XYZ file of N, CA and C in Angstrom:
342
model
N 104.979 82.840 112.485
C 105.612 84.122 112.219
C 104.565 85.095 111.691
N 104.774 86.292 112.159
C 103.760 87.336 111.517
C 104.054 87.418 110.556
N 102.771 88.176 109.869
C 103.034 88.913 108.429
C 102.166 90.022 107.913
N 102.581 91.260 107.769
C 101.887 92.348 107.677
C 101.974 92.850 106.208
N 100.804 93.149 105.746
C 100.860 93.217 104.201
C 99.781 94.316 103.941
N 100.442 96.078 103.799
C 99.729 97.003 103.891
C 98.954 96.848 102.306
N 97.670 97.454 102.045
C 97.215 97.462 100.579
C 96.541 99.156 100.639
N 95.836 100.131 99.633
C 95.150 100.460 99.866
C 95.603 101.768 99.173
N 96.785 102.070 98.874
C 97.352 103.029 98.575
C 97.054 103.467 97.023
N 97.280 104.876 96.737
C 97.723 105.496 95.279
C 97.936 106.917 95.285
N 97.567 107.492 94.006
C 97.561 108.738 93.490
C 96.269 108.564 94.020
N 96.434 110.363 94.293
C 94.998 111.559 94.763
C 95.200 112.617 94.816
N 93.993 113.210 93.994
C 94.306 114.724 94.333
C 93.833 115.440 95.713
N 95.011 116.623 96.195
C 94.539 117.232 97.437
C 93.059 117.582 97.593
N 92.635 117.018 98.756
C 91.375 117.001 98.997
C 90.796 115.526 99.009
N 91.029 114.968 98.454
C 90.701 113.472 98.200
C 90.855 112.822 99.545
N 90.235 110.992 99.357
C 90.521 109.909 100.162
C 91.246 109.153 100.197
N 91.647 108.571 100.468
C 91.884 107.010 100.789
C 91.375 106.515 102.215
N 91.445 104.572 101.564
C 91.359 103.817 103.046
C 92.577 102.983 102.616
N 93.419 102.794 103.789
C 94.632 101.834 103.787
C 93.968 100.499 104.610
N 94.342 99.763 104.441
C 93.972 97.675 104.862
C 95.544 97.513 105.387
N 95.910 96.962 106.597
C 96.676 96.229 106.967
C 96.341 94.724 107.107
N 96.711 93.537 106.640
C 96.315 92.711 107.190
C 97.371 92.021 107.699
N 96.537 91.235 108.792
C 97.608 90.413 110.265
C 97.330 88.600 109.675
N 98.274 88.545 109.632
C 98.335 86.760 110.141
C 98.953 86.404 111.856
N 98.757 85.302 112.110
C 99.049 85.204 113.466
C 97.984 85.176 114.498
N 98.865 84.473 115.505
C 97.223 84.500 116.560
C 96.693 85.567 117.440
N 97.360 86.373 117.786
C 97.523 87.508 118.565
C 97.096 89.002 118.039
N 96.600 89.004 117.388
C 96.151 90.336 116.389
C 95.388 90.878 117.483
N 94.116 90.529 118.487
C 93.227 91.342 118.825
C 93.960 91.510 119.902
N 95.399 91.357 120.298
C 95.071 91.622 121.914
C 96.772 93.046 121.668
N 97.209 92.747 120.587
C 98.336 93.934 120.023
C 97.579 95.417 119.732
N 98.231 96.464 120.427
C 98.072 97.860 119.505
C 98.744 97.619 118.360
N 98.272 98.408 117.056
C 98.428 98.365 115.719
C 98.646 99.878 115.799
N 99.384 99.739 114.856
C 100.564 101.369 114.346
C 100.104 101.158 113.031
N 100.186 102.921 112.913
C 100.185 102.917 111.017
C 101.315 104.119 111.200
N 102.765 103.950 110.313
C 103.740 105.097 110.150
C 103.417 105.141 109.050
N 104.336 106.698 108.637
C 104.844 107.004 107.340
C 105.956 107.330 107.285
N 106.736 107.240 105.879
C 108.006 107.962 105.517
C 108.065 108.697 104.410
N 108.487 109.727 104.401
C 108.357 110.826 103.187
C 109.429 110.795 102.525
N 109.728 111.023 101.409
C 110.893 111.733 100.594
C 111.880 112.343 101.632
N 112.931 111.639 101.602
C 113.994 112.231 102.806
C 113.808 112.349 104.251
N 112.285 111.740 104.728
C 112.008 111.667 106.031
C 112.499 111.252 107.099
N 112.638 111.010 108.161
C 112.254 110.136 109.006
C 110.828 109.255 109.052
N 110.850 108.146 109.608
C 109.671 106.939 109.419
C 108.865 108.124 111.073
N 107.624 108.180 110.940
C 107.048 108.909 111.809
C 105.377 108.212 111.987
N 105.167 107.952 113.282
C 104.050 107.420 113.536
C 102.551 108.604 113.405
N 101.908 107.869 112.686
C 100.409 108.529 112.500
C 99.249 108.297 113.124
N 99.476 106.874 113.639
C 98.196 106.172 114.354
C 98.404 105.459 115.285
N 97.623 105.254 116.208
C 97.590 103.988 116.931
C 96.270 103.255 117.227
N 96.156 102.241 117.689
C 94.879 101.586 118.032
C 95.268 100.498 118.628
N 94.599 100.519 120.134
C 94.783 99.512 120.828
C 94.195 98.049 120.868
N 94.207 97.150 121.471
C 93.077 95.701 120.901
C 92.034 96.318 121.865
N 91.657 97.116 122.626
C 90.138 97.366 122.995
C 89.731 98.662 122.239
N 90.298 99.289 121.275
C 89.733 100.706 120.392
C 90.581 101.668 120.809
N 91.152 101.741 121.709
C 91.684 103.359 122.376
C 92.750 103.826 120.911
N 92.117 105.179 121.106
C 93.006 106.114 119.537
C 94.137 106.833 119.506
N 95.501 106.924 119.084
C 95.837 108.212 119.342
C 96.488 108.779 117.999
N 96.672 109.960 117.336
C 96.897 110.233 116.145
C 98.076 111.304 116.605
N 99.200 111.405 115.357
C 99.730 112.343 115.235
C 98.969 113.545 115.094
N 99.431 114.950 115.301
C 99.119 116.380 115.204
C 98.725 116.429 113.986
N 99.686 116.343 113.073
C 99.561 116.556 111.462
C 98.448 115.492 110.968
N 98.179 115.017 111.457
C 97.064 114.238 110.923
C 95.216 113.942 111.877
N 95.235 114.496 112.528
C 94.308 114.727 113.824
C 92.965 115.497 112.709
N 92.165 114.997 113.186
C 90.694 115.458 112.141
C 90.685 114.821 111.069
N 91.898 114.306 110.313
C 91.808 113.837 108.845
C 91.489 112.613 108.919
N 92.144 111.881 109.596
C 92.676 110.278 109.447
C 91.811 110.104 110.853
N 91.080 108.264 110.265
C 90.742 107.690 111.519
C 91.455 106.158 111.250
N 91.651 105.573 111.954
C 92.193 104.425 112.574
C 90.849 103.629 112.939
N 91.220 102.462 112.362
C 89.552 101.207 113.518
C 90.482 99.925 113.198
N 90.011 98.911 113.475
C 90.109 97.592 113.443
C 89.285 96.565 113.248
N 89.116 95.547 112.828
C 87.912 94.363 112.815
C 88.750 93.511 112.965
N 88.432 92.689 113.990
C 89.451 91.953 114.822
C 89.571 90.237 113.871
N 87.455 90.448 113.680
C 87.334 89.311 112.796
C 87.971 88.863 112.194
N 88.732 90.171 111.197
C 89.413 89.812 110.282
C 90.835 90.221 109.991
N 91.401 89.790 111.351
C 92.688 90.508 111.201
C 93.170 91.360 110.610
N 92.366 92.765 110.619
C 92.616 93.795 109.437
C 92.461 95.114 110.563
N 93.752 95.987 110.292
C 93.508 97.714 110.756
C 93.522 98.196 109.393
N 93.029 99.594 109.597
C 92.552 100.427 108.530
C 92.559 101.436 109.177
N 93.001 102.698 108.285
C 93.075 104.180 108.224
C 93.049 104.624 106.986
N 91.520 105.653 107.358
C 90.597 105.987 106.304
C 91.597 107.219 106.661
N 91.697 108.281 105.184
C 92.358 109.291 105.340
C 91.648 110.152 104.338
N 91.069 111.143 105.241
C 90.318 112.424 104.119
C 91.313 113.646 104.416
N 90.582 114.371 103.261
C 91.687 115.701 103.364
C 92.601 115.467 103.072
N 93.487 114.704 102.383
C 94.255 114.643 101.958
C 95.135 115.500 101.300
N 96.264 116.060 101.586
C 97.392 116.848 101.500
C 98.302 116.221 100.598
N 99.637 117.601 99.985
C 100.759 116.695 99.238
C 101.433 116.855 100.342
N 101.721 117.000 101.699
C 102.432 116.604 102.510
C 102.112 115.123 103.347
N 101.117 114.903 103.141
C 100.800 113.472 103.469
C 101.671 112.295 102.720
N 101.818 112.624 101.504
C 102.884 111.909 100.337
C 103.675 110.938 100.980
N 104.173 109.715 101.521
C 104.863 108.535 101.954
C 104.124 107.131 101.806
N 105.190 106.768 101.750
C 105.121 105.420 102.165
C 104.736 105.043 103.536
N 103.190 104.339 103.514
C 102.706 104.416 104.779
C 102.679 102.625 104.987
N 103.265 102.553 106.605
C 103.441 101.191 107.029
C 102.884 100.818 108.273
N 102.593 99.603 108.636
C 101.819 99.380 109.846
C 102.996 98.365 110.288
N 102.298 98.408 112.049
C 103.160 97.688 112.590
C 102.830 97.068 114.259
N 103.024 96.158 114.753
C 102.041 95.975 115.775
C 103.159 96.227 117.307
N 102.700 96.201 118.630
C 102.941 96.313 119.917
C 102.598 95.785 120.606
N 102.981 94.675 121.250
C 104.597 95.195 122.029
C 105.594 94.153 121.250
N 105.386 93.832 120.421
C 106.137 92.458 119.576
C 106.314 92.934 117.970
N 106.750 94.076 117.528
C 106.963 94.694 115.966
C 107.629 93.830 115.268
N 107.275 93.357 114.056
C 107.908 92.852 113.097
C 108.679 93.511 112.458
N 109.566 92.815 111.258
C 110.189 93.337 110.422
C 109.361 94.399 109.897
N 110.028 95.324 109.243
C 108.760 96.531 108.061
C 108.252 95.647 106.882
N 107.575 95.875 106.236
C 107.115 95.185 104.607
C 107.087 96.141 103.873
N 107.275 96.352 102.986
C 107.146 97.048 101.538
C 106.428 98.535 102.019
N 105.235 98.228 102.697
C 104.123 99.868 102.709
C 103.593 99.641 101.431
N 102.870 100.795 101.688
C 101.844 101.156 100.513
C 101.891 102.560 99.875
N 101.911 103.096 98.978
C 102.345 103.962 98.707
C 101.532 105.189 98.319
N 101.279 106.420 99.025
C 100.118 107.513 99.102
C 100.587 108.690 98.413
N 100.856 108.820 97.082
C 100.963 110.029 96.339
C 99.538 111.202 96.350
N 100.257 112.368 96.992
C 98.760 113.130 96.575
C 99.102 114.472 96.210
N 98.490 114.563 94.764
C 99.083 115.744 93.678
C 98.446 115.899 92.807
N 98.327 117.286 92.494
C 97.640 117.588 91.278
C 98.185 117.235 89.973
């Protein structure tokens, strides 16, 4: 059974970084696209990233220039580094893989405020 266990999250002020860590258990990690969503305060859950098992990228609008997406397959781990950071960025950000999605897990949680 999979298991996806986002880390990476906190408080930041606008302008700031983060890097988010997904990590994969399971055998199949390099050959799945990996998703990173978010959900905001009253949101809808809305996709930010993608990354395929050979690299191919694609990012939401609202997040395009800021946020990159990679993978190390080695280590069953996606990651999205996020600069520029906004208080509209603010959610609970979750990963999730394709064409076989698991349950959600917890997320990680990206406050960014003065």
């Amino acid at each position: 059974q999979v298991q996806l266990v986002e880390s990476g999250g906190g408080l930041v002020q606008p302008g700031g970084s983060l890097r988010l860590s997904c990590a994969a258990s399971g055998s199949f990690f390099s050959i799945y696209t990996m998703d990173w969503y978010r959900q905001g305060p009253g949101k809808q859950r809305e996709l930010v990233a993608s990354i395929t098992g050979v690299g191919d990228t694609n990012y939401a609008d609202s997040v395009k220039g800021r946020f990159t997406i990679s993978r190390d397959n080695a280590k069953n781990t996606v990651y999205l580094q996020m600069n520029s950071l906004k208080p509209e960025d603010t959610a609970v950000y979750y990963c999730n893989q394709r064409p076989y999605p698991v349950a959600w897990g917890q997320g990680t949680q990206v406050t960014v405020s003065s």
